[in-house]
Backbone as a ProteinNet text record, in pm:
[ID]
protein_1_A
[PRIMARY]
XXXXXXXXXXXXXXXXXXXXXXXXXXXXXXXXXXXXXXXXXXXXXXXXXXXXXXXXXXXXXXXXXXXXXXXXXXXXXXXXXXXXXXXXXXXXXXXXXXXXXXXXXXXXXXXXXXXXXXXXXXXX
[TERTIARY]
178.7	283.7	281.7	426.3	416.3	397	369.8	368.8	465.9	574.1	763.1	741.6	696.3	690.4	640.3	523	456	512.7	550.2	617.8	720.5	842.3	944.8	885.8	818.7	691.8	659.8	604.7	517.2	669.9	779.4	859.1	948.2	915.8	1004.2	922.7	770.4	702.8	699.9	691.2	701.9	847.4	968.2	1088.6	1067.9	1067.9	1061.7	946	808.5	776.4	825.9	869.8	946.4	1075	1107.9	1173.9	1202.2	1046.8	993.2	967.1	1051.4	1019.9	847.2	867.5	693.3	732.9	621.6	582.5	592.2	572.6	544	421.6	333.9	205.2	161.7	200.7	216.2	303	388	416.2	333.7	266.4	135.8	25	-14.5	-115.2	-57.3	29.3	43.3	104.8	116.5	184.3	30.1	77.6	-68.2	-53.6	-144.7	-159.4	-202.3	-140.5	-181.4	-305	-419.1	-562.8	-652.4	-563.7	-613.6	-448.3	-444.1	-350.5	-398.5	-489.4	-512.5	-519.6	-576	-530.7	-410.5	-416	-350.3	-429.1	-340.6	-423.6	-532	-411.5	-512.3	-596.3	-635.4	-740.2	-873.7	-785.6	-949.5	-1015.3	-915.9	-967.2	-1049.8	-972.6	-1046.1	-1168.5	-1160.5	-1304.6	-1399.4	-1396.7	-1489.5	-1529.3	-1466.4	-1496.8	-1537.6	-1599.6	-1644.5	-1532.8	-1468	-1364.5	-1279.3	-1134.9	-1063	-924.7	-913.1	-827.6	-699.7	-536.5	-434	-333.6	-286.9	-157.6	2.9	65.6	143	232.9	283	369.3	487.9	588.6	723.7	676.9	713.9	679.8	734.6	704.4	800.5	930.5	1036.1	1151.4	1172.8	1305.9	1374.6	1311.9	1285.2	1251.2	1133.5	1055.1	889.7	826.6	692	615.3	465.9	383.5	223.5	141.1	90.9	-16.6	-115.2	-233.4	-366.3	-460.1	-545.9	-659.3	-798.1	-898.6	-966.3	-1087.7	-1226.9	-1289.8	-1455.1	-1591.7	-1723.6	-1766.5	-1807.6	-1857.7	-1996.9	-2092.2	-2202.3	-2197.8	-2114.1	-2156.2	-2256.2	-2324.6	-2387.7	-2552.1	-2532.3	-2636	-2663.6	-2513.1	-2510.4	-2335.6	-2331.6	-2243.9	-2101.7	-2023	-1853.6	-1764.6	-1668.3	-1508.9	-1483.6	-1415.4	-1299.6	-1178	-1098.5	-984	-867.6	-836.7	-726.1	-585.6	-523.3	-385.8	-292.3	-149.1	-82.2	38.2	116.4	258.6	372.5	431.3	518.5	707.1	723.2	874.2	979.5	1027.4	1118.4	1228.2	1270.9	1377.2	1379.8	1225	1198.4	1104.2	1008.4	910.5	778.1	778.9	660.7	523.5	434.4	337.1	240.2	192.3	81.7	25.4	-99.2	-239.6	-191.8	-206.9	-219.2	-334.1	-475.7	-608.7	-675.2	-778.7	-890.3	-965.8	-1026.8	-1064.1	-1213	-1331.5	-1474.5	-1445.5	-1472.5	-1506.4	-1406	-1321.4	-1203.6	-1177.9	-1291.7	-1305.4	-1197.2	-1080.2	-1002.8	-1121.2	-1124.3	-1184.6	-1086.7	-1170.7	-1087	-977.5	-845.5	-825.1	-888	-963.2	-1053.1	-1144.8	-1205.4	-1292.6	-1181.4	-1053.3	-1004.7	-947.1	-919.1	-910.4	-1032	-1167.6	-1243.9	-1316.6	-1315.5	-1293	-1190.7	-1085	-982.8	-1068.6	-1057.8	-1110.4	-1291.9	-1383.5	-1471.6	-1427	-1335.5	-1304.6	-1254.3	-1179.3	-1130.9	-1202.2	-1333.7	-1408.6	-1521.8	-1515.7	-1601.1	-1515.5	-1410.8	-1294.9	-1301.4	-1319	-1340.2	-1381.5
-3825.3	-3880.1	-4031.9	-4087.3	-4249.7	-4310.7	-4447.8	-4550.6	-4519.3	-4511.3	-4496.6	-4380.8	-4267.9	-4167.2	-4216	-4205.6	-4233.2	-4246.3	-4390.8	-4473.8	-4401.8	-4359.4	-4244.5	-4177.3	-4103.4	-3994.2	-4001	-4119.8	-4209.4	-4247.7	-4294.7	-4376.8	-4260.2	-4112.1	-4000.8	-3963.8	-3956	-3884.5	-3978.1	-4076.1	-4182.8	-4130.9	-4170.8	-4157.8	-4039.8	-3926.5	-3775	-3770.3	-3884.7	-3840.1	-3958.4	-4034	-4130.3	-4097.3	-3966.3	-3910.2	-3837.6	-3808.9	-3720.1	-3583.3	-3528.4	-3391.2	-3344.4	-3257.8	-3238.3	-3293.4	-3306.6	-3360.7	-3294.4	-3302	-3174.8	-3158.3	-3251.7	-3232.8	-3134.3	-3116.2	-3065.2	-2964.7	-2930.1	-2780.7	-2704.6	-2796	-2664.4	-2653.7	-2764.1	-2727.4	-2584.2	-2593.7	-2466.4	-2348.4	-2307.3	-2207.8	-2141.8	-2007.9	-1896	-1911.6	-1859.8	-1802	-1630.2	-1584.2	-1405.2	-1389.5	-1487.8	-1551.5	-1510.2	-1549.3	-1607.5	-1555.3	-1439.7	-1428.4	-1435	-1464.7	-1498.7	-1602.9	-1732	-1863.9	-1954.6	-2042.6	-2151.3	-2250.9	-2297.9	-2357.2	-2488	-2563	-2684.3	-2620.8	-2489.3	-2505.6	-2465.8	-2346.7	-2307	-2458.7	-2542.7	-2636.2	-2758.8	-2774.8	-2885.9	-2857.4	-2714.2	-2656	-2673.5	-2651.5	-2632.9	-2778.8	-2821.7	-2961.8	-3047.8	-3202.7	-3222	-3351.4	-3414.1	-3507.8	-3461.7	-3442.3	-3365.6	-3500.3	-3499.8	-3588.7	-3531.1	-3549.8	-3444.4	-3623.3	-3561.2	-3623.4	-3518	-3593.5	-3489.5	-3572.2	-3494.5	-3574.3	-3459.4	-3565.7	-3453.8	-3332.7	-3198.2	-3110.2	-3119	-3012.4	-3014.8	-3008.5	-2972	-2962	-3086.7	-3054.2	-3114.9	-3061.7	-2932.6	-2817.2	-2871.4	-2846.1	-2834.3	-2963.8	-2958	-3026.5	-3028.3	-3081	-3073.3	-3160.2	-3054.9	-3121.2	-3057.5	-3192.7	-3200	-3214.3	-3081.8	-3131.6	-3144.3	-3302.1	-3334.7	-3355.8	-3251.8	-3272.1	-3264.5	-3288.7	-3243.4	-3101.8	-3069.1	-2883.4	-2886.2	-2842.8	-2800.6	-2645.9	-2712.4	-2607.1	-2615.4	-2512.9	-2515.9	-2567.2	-2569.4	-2627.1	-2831.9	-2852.8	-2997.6	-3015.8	-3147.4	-3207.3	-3224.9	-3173.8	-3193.4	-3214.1	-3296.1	-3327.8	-3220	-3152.1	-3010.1	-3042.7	-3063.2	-3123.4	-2939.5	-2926.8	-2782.6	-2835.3	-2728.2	-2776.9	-2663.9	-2687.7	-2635.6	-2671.9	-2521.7	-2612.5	-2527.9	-2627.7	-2639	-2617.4	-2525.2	-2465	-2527.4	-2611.6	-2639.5	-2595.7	-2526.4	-2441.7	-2305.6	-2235.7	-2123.5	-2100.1	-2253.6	-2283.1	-2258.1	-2128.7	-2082.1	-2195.3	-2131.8	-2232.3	-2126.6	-2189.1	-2077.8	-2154.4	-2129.3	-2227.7	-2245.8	-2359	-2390.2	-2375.7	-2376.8	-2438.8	-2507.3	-2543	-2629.8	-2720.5	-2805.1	-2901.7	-2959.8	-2961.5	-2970.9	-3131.3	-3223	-3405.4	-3419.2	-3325.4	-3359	-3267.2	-3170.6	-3081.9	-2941.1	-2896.1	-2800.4	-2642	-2581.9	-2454.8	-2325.3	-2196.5	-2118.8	-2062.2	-1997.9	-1963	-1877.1	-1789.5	-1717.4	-1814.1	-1919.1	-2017.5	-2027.7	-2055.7	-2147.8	-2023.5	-1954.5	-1781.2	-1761	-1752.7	-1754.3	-1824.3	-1971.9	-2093.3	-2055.7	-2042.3	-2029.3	-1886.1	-1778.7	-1653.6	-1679.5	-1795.6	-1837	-1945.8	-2043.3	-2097.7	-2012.6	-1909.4	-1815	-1715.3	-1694.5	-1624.9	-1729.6	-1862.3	-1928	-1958.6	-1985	-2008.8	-1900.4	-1770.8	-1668.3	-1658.7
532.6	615.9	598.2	553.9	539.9	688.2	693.7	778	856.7	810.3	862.1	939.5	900.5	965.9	1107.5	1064.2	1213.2	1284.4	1256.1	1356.4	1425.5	1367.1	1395.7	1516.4	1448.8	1530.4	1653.3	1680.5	1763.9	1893.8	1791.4	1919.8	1976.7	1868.9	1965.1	2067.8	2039.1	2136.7	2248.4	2260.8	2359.3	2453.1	2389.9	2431.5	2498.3	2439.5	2473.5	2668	2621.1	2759.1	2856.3	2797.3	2923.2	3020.9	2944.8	3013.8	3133.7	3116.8	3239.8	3217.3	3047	3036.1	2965.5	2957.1	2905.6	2765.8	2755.2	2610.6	2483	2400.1	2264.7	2278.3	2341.3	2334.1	2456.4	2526.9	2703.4	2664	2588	2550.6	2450.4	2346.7	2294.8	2370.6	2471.3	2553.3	2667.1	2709.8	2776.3	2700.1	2571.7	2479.7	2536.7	2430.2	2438.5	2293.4	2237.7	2107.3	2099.6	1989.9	1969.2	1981.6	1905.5	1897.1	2045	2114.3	2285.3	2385.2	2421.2	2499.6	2672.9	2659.5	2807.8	2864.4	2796.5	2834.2	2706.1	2809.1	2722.9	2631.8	2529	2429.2	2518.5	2578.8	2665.5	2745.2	2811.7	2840.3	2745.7	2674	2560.8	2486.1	2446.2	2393.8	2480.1	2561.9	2667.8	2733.7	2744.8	2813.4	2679.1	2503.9	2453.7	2433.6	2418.6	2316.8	2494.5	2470.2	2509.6	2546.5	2510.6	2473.3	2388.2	2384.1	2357.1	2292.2	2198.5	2157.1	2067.4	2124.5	2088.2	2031.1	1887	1869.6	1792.8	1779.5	1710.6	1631.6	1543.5	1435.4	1389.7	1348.8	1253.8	1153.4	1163.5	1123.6	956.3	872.2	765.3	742.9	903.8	949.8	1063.7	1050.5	1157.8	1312.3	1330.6	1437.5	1465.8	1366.1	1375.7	1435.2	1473.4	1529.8	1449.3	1423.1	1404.6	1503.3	1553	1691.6	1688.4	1683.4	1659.6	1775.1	1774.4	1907.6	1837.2	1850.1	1789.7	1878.8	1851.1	1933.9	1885.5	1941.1	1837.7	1856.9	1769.8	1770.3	1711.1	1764.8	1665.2	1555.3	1431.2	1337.1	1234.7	1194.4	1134.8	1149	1258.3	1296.4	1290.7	1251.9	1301.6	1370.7	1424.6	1512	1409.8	1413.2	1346.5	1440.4	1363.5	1446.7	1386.1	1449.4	1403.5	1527.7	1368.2	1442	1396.8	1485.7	1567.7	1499.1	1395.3	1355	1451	1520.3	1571.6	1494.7	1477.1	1462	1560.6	1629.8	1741.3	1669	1695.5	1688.1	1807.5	1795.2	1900	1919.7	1866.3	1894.5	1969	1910.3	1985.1	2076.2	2039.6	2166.7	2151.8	2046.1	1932.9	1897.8	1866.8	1873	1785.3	1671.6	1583.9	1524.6	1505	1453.3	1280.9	1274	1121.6	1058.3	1124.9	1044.2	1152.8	1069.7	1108.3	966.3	1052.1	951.7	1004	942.1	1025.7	965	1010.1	930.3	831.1	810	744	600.3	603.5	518.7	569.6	478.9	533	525.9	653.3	639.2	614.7	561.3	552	679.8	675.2	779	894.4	848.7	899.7	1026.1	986.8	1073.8	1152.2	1127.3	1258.9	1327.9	1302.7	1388	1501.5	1451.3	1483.2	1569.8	1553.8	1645.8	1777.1	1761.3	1874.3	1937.6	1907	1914.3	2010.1	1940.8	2052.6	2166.9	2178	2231.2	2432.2	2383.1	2420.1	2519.8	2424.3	2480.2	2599.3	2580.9	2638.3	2760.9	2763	2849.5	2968.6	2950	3067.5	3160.5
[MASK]
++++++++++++++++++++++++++++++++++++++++++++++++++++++++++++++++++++++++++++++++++++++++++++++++++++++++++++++++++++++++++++

């Protein structure tokens, strides 16, 4: 994503919550996922991680959204950022995991299934 983007990005999501309506970020925190149909994404995530850090940016569409929740995990037996990919449908409101990423390394889809899937289960 260029500089330009961002910025774009940055002064819709601003605009969008100065409005008073929820956010893009405040609509994938309360979506469900198929993953986790019992809570919402903001809470499985906010409960695991310890500090919980969300942005979002222009999707590959006009529609779409990509929103990121970035937080530390002990895998492997050491400390990782695993940063949570979402992508946000604005038209239909839809919300389905893209991935995960441990320090910036993309994991298979399976991990980030799995991740949400313990997140989920810790959340109960």
């Amino acid at each position: 994503m260029t500089t330009r983007h961002l910025i774009v990005a940055s002064a819709a999501l601003a605009l969008a919550a100065s409005c008073g309506g929820p956010s893009i970020i405040d609509e994938v925190k309360n979506a469900r996922l198929a993953e986790c149909p019992s809570n919402d994404i903001g809470t499985i995530v906010n409960n695991f991680y310890n500090t919980t850090s969300w942005t979002a940016y222009n999707g590959e569409t006009e529609t779409t959204r990509e929103v990121y929740a970035e937080g530390e995990i002990m895998f492997a037996g050491a400390y990782k950022t695993a940063r949570l990919g979402f992508l946000y449908d604005e038209t239909t409101g839809q919300v389905t995991l893209m991935g995960v990423d441990f320090s910036g390394q993309d994991q298979p889809m399976g991990i980030a299934t799995a991740l949400i899937e313990k997140m989920c289960e810790e959340a109960r």
